[in-house]
Tab-separated table of C-alpha atoms and ligand atoms in Angstrom:
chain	number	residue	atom	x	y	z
M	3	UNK	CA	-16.633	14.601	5.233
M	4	UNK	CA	-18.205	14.768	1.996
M	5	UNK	CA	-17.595	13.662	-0.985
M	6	UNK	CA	-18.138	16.558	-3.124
M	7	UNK	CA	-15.612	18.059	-5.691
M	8	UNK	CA	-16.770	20.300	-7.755
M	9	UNK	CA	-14.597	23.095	-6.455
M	10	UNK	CA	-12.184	21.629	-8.011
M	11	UNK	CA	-13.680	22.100	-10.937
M	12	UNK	CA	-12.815	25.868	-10.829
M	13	UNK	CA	-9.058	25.057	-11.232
M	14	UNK	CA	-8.940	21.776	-13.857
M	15	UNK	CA	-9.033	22.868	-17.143
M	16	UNK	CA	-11.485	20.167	-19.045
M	17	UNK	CA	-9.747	17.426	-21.235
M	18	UNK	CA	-9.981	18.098	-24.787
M	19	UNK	CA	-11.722	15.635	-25.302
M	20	UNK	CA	-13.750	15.361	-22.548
M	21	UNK	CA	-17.642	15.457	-23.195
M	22	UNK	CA	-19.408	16.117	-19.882
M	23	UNK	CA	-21.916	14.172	-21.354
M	24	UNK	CA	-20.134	11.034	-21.950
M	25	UNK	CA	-20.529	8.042	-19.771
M	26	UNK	CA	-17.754	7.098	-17.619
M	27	UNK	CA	-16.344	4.142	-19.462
M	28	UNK	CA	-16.299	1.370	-17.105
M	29	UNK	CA	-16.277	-1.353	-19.740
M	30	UNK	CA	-13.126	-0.618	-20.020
M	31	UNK	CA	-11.247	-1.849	-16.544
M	32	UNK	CA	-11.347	0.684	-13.491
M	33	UNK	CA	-9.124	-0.772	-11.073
M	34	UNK	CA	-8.645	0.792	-7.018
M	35	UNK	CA	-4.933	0.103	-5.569
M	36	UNK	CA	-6.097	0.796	-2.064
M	37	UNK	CA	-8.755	-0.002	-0.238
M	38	UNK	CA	-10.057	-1.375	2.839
M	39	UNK	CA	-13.451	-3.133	2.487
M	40	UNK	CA	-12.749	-5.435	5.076
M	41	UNK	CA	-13.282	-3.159	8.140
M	42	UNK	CA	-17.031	-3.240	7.087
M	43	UNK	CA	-17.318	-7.328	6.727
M	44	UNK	CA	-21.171	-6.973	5.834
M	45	UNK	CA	-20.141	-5.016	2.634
M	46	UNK	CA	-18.545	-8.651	1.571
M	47	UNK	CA	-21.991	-9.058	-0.522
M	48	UNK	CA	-21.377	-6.146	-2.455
M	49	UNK	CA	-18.383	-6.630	-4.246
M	50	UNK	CA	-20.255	-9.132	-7.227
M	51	UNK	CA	-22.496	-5.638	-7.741
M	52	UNK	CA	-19.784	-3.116	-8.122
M	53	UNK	CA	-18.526	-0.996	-11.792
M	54	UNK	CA	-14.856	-1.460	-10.768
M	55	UNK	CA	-12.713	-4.557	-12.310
M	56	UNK	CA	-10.241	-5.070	-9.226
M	57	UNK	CA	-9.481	-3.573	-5.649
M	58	UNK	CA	-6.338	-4.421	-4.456
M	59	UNK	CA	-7.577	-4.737	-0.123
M	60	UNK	CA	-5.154	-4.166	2.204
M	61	UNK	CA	-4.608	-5.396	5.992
M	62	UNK	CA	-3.508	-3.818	8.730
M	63	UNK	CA	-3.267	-5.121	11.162
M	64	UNK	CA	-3.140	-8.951	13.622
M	65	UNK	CA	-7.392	-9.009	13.111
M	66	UNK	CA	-7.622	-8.244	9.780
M	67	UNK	CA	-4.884	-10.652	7.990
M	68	UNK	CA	-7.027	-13.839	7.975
M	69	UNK	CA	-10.279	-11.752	6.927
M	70	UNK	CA	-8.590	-10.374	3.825
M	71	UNK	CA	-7.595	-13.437	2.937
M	72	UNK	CA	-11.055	-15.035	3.373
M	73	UNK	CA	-12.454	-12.032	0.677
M	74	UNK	CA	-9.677	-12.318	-1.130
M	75	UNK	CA	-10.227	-15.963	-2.013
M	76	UNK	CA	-14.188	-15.111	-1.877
M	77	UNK	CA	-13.541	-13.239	-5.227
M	78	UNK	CA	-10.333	-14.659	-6.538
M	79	UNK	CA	-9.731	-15.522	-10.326
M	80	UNK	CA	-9.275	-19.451	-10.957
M	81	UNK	CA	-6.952	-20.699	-12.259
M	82	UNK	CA	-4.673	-18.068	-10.654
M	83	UNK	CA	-2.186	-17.791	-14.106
M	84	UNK	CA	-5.102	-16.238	-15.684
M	85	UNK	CA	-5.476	-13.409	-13.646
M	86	UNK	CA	-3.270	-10.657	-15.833
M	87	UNK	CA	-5.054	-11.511	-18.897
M	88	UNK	CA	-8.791	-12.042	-17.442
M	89	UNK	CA	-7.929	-7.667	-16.012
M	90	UNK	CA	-6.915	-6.927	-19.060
M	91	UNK	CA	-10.088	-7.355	-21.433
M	92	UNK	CA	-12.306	-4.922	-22.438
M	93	UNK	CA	-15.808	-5.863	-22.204
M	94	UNK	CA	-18.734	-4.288	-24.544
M	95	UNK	CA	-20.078	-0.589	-23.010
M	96	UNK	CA	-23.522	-1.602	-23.662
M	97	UNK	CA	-23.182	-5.281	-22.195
M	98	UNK	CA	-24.718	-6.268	-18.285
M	99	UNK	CA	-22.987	-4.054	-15.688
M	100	UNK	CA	-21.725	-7.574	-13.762
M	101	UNK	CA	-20.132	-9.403	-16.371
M	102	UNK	CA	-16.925	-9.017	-15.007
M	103	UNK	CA	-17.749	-8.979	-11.832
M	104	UNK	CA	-15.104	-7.066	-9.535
M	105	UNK	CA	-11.955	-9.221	-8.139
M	106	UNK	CA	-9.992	-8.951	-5.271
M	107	UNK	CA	-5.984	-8.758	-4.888
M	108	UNK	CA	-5.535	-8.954	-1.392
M	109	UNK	CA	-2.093	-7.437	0.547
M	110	UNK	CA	-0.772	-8.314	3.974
M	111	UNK	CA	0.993	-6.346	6.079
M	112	UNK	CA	1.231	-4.246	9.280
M	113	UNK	CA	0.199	-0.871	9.335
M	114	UNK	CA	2.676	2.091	11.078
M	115	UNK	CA	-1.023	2.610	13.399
M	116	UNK	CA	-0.418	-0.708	14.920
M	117	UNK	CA	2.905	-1.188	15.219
M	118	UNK	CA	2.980	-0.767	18.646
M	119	UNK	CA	1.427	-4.074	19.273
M	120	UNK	CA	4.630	-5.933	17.593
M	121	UNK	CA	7.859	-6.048	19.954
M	122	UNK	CA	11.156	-6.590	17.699
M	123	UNK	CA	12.402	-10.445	18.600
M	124	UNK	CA	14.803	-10.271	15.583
M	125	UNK	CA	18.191	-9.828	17.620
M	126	UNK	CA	16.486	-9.256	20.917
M	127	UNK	CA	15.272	-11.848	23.259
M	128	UNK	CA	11.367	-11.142	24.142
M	129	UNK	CA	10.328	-7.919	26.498
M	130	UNK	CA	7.995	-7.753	28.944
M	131	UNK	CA	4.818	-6.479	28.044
M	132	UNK	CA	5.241	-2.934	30.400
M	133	UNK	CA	9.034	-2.957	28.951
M	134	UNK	CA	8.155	-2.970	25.397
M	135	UNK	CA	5.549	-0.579	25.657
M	136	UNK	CA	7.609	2.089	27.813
M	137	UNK	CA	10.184	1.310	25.395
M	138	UNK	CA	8.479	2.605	21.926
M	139	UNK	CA	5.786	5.145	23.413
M	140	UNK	CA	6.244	8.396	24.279
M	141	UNK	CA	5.644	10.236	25.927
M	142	UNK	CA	5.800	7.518	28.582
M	143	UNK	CA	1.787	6.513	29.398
M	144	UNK	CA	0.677	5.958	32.954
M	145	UNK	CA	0.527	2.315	34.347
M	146	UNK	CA	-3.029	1.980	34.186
M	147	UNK	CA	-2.989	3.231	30.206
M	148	UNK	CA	-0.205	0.984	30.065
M	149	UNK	CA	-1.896	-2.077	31.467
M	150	UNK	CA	-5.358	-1.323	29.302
M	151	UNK	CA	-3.325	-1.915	25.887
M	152	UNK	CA	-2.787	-5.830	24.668
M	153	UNK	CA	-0.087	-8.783	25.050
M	154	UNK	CA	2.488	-7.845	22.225
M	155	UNK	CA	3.148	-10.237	19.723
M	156	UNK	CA	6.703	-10.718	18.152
M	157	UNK	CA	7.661	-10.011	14.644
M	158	UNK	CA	9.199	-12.732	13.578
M	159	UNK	CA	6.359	-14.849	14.256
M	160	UNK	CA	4.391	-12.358	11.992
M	161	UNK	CA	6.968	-11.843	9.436
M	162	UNK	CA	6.304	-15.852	9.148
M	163	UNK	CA	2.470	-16.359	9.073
M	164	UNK	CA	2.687	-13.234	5.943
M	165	UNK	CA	5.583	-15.251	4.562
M	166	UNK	CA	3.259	-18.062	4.404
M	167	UNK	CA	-0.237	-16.104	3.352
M	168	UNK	CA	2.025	-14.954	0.089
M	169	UNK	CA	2.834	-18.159	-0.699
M	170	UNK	CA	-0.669	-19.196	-0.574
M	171	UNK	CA	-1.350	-15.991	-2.938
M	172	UNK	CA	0.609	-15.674	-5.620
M	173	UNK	CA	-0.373	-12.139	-6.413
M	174	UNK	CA	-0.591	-10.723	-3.009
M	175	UNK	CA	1.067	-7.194	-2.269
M	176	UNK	CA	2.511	-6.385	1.159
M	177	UNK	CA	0.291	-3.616	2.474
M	178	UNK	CA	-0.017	-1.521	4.449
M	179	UNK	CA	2.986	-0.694	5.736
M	180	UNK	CA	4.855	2.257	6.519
M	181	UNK	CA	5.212	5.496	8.634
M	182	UNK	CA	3.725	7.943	10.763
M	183	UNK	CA	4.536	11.011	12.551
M	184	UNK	CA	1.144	12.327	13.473
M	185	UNK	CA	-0.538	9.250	14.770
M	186	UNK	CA	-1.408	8.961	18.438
M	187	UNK	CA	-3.393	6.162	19.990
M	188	UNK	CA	-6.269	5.826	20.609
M	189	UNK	CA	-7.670	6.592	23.881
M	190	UNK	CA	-9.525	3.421	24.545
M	191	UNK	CA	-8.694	0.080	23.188
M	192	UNK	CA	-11.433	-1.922	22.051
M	193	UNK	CA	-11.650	-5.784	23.680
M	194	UNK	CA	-13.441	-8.426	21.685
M	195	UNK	CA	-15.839	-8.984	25.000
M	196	UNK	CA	-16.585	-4.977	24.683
M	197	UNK	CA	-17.741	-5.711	21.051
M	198	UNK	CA	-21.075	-6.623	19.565
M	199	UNK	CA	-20.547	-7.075	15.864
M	200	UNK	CA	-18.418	-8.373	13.370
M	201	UNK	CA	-18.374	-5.276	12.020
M	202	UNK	CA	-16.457	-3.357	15.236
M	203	UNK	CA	-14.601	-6.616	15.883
M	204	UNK	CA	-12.566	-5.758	13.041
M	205	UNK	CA	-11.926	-2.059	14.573
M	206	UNK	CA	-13.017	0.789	12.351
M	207	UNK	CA	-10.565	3.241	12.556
M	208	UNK	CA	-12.707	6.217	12.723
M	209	UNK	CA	-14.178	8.168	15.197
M	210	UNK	CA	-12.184	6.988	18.471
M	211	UNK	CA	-10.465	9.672	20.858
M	212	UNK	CA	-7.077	9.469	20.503
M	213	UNK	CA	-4.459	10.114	23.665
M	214	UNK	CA	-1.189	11.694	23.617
M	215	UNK	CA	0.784	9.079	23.065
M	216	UNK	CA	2.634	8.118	19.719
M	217	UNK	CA	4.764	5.230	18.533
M	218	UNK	CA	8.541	6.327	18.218
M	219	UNK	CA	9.428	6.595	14.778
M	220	UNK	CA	12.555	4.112	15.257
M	221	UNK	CA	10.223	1.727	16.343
M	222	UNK	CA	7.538	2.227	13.277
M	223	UNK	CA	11.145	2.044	11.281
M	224	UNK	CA	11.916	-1.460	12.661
M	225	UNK	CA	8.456	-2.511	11.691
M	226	UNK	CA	8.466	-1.425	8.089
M	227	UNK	CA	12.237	-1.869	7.342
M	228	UNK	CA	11.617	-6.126	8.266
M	229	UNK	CA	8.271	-5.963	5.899
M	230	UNK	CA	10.431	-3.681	3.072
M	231	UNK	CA	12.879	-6.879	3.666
M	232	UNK	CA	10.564	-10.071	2.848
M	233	UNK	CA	8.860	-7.991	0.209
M	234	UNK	CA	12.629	-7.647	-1.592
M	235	UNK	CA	12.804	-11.139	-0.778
M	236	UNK	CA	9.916	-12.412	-2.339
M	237	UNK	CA	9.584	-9.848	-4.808
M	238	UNK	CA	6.535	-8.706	-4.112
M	239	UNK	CA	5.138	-4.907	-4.623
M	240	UNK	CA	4.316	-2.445	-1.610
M	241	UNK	CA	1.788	-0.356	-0.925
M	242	UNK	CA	3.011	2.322	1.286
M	243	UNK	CA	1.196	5.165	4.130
M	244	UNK	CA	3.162	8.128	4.739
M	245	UNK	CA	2.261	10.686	6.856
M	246	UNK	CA	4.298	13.585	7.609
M	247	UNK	CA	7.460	11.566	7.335
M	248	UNK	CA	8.250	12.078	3.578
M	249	UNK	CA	11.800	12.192	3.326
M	250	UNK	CA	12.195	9.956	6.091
M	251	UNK	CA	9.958	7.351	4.228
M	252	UNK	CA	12.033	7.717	1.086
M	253	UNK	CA	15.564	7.162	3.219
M	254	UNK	CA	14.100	4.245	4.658
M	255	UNK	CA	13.068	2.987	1.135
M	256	UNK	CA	16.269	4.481	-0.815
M	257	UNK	CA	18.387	2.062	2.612
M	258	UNK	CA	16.826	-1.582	0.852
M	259	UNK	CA	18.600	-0.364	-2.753
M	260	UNK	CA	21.248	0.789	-1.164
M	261	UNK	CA	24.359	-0.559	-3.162
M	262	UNK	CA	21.764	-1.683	-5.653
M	263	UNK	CA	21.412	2.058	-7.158
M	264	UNK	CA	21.340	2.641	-11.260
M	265	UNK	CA	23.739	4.285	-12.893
M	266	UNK	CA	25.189	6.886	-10.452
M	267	UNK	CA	27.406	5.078	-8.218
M	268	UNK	CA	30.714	4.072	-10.419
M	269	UNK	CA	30.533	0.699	-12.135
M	270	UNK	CA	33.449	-0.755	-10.682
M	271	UNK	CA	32.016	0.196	-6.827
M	272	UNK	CA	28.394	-1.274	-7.606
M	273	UNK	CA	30.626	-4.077	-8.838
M	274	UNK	CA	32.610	-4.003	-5.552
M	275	UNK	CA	29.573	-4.030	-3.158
M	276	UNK	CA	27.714	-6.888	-5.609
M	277	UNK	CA	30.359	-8.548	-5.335
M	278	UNK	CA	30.737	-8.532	-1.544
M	279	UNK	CA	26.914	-9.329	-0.895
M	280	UNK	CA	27.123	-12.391	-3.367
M	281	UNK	CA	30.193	-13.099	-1.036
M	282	UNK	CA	28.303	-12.634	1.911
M	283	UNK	CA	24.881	-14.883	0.724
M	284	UNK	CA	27.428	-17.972	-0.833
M	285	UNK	CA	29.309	-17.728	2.685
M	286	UNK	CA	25.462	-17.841	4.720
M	287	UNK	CA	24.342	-20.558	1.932
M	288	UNK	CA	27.509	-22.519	3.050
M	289	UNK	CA	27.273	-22.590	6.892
M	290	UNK	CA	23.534	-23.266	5.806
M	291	UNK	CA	24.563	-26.625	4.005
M	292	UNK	CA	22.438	-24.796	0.951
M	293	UNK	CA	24.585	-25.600	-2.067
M	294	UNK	CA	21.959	-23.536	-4.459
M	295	UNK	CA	24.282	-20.713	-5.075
M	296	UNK	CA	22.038	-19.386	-8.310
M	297	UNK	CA	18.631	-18.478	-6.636
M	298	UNK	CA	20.255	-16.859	-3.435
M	299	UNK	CA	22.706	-14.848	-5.932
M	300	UNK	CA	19.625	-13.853	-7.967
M	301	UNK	CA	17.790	-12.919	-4.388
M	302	UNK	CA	20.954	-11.488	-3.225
M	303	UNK	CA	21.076	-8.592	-5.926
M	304	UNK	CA	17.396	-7.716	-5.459
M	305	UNK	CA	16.750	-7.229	-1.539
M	306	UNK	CA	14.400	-4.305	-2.097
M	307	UNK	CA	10.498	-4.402	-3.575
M	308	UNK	CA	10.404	-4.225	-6.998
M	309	UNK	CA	7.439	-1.989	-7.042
M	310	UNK	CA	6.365	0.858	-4.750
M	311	UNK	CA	3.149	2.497	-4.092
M	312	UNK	CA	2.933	5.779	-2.407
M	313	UNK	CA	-0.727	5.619	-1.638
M	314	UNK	CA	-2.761	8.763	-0.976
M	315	UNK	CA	0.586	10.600	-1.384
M	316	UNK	CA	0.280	14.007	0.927
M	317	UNK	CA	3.946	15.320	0.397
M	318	UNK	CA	5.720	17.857	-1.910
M	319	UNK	CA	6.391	17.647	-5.563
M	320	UNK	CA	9.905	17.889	-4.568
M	321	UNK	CA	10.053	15.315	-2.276
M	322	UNK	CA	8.138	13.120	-5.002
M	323	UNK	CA	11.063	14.028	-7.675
M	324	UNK	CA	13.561	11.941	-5.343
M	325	UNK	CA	11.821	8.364	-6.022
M	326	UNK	CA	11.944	8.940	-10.122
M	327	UNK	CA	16.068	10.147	-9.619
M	328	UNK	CA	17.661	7.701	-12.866
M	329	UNK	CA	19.276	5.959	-9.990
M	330	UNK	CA	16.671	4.525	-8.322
M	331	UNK	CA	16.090	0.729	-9.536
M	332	UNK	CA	12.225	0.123	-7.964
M	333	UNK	CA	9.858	1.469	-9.925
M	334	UNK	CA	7.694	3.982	-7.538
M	335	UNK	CA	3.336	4.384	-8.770
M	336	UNK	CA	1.846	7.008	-6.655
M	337	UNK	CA	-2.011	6.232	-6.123
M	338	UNK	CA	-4.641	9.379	-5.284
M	339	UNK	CA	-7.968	8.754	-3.630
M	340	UNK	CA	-10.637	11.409	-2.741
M	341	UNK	CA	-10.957	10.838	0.781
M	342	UNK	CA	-7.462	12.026	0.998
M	343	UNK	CA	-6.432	13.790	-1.611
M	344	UNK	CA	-9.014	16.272	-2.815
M	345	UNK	CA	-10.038	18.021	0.520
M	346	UNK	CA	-10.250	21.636	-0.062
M	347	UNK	CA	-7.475	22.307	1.759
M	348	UNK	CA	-4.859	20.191	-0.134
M	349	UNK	CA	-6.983	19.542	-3.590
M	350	UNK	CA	-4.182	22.412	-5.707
M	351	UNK	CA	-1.443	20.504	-4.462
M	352	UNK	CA	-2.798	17.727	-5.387
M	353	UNK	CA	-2.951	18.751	-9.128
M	354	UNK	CA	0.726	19.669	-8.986
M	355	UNK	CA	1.550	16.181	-7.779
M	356	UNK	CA	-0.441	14.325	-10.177
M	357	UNK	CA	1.508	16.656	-13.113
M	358	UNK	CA	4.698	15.464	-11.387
M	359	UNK	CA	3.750	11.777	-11.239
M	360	UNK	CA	5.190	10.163	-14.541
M	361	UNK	CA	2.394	9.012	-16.871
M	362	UNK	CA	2.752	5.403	-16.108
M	363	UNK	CA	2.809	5.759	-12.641
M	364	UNK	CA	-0.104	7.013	-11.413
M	365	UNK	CA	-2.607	5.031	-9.981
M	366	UNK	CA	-5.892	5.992	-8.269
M	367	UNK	CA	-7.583	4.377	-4.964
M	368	UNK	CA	-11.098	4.810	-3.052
M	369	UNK	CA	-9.093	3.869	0.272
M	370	UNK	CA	-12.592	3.497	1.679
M	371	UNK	CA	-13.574	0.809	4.705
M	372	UNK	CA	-16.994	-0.236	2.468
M	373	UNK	CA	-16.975	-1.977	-0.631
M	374	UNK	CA	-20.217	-1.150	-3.091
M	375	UNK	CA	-21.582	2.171	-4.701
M	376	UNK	CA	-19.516	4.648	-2.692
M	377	UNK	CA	-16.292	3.282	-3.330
M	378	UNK	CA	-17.462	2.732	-7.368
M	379	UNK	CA	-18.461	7.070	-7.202
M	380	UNK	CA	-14.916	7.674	-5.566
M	381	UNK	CA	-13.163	5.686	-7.798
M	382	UNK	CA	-15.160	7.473	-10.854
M	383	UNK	CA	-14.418	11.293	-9.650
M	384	UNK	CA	-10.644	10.583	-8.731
M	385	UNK	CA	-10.267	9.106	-12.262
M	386	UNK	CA	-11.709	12.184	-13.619
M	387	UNK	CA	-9.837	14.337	-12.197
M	388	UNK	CA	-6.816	13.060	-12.886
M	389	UNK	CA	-7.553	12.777	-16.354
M	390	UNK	CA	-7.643	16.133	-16.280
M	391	UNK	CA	-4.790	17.039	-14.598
M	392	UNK	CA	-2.982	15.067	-17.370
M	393	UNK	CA	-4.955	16.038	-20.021
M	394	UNK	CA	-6.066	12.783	-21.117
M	395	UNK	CA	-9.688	11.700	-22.404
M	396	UNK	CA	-11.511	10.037	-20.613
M	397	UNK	CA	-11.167	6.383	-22.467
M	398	UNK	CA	-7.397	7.004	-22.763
M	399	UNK	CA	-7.084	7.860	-18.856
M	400	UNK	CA	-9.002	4.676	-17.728
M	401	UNK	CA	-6.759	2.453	-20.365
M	402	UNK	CA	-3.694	3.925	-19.199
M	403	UNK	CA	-4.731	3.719	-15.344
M	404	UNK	CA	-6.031	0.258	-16.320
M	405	UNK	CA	-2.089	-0.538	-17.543
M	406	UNK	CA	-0.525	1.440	-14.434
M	407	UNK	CA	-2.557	-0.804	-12.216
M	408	UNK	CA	-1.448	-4.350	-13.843
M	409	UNK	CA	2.011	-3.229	-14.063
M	410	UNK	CA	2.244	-2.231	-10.021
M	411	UNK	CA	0.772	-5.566	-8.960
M	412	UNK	CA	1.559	-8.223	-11.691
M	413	UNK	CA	4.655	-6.490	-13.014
M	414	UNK	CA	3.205	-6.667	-16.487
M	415	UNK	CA	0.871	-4.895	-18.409
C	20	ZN	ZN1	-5.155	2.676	3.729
């Protein structure tokens, strides 16, 4: 795959006040929403080197949760409060390169590419292993594939130790989570004893032979609907894969604000269902002995994130137009990477979507496995592009994606 754009060139008009000349103005606060340096450990050493302010990492899966949070707090702000503010300045465009030097947001979650490897002990009591598996593959594997993949592990224990990690982080995301229609495992499943570096430990996704068999989408459902749920319940913004499942990702979303809508359902029957659910939490807090009716009200009437990123968004405009209906009450940033995004095949599209996008909620990513210079270039060519898609100058694009970005993870900017 390479990297190279400048077809696009052909069908971006330039910004008006672009000057091919000018230097890309990183002084200013480039910031990636999605990214996954982790899978290449080594590139740890990097990050201190690199243009861009912040990368918000994502994990995906049972290996990588603890390793995020190990870079995360490798390049974390101190004290913590400051972080909004430290993003925010602007530093001088002829000053040293690594004043700022690049930060890391980290987000934990469960990607729909591993969901498999969760059974669902919510309401159920524990499967076996060869029960679970027949239960959410298909088409059904043979024994011996069957027998080759790992132990499951149960959600709620999961849901717990990411309860707990977001605790520990006060600006943590949950990421990445969501669906997948056109995933199919891989063929072999890497073993720890099979590995020889840190580096495959962690399980690069690219590259492996996959097999016929995919993860049922009720199943990828379950997994994403209980990570949708502690995100509502801490409040915390989502960053969100979707892969030919767009509406069915935006039902799934659309069911956490459900009763919770703006605007369009009557007053008096959002007041009705309010009602019922404040009903329903003061009746739980009693039989819990929790007298604290306040909080759980105030959790009761938001059970959905508060932000949403659609990250490397690959659907229609149309399907796009449903998250920014007046009724829904998240507010829905839609981040484009190069990797993704700008292949040949899909690159027109992509201009349409970025048009759709509102101003201040696009975001851009490098979703790259390597932190350093690569991830900096991607970073620098998505921003251009979608500065003039917009028609923005260069300086204005990179302040407004610089707000955008502070907005999805803090909730200010
Ligand atoms: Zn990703």
């Amino acid at each position: 795959m390479t990297d190279d754009i400048s077809w696009l060139e052909a069908i971006l008009n330039p910004s008006p006040e672009e000057n091919p000349a000018e230097a890309f103005p990183w002084h200013l606060g480039v910031f990636d929403a999605h990214c996954h340096p982790t899978d290449t450990p080594s590139s740890l050493d990097s990050i201190p080197h690199m243009k861009a302010r912040a990368l918000a990492i994502m994990a995906t899966r049972g290996e990588d949760q603890s390793v995020v949070a190990s870079f995360a707090e490798a390049h974390t702000l101190t004290p913590s409060s400051s972080i909004p503010q430290l993003l925010q300045k602007e530093t001088s465009p002829d000053g040293p390169q690594q004043q700022h030097d690049c930060k890391l947001i980290p987000s934990f979650g469960y990607h729909p590419w591993f969901s498999h490897l969760i059974y669902d002990d919510t309401h159920l009591p524990p499967p076996s292993k060869q029960d679970h598996y027949t239960s959410i593959l298909t088409p059904l594997p043979p024994l011996p594939f069957l027998s080759s993949l790992p132990d499951p592990l149960p959600l709620t224990h999961l849901l717990s130790q990411t309860r707990t990690r977001l605790y520990k982080h006060l600006y943590a995301l949950i990421g990445e989570i969501g669906l997948d229609r056109s995933f199919r495992l891989p063929d072999h499943v890497p073993t720890p004893s099979s590995s020889s570096s840190t580096d495959e430990l962690t399980g690069r996704r690219e590259g492996r032979s996959l097999s016929s068999y995919r993860v049922t989408i009720s199943h990828q459902r379950t997994i994403l609907t209980a990570q949708l749920a502690l995100a509502g319940e801490l409040q915390r913004a989502v960053s969100v894969h979707g892969v030919a499942a767009h509406g069915l990702l935006f039902e799934t979303l659309a069911e956490t604000w459900k009763g919770y809508e703006k605007n369009v359902v009557s007053r008096r029957a959002q007041r009705q269902r309010q009602k019922q659910r404040q009903e329903e939490a003061r009746a739980e807090n009693e039989v819990d002995g929790d007298g604290d009716g306040g909080d759980a009200d105030r959790k009761a009437t938001m059970p959905f994130p508060p932000r949403i990123c659609l990250h490397s968004y690959s659907g229609p405009p149309d399907t796009l137009r449903r998250y920014y209906h007046p009724s829904v009450p998240a507010t829905v940033f839609v981040s484009f990477s190069v990797l993704v995004n700008l292949k040949e095949a899909t690159g027109r599209k992509t201009v349409d979507v970025i048009r759709t996008v509102p101003d201040g909620c696009v975001l851009v990513e490098s979703d790259l496995h390597c932190a350093g210079e690569r991830m900096d270039g991607l970073l620098e060519r998505m921003v251009r592009v979608v500065c003039r898609a917009k028609g923005w100058g260069l300086e204005e694009g990179v302040r407004r994606l610089g707000d955008n970005w502070r907005r999805f993870v803090f909730g200010v900017g």
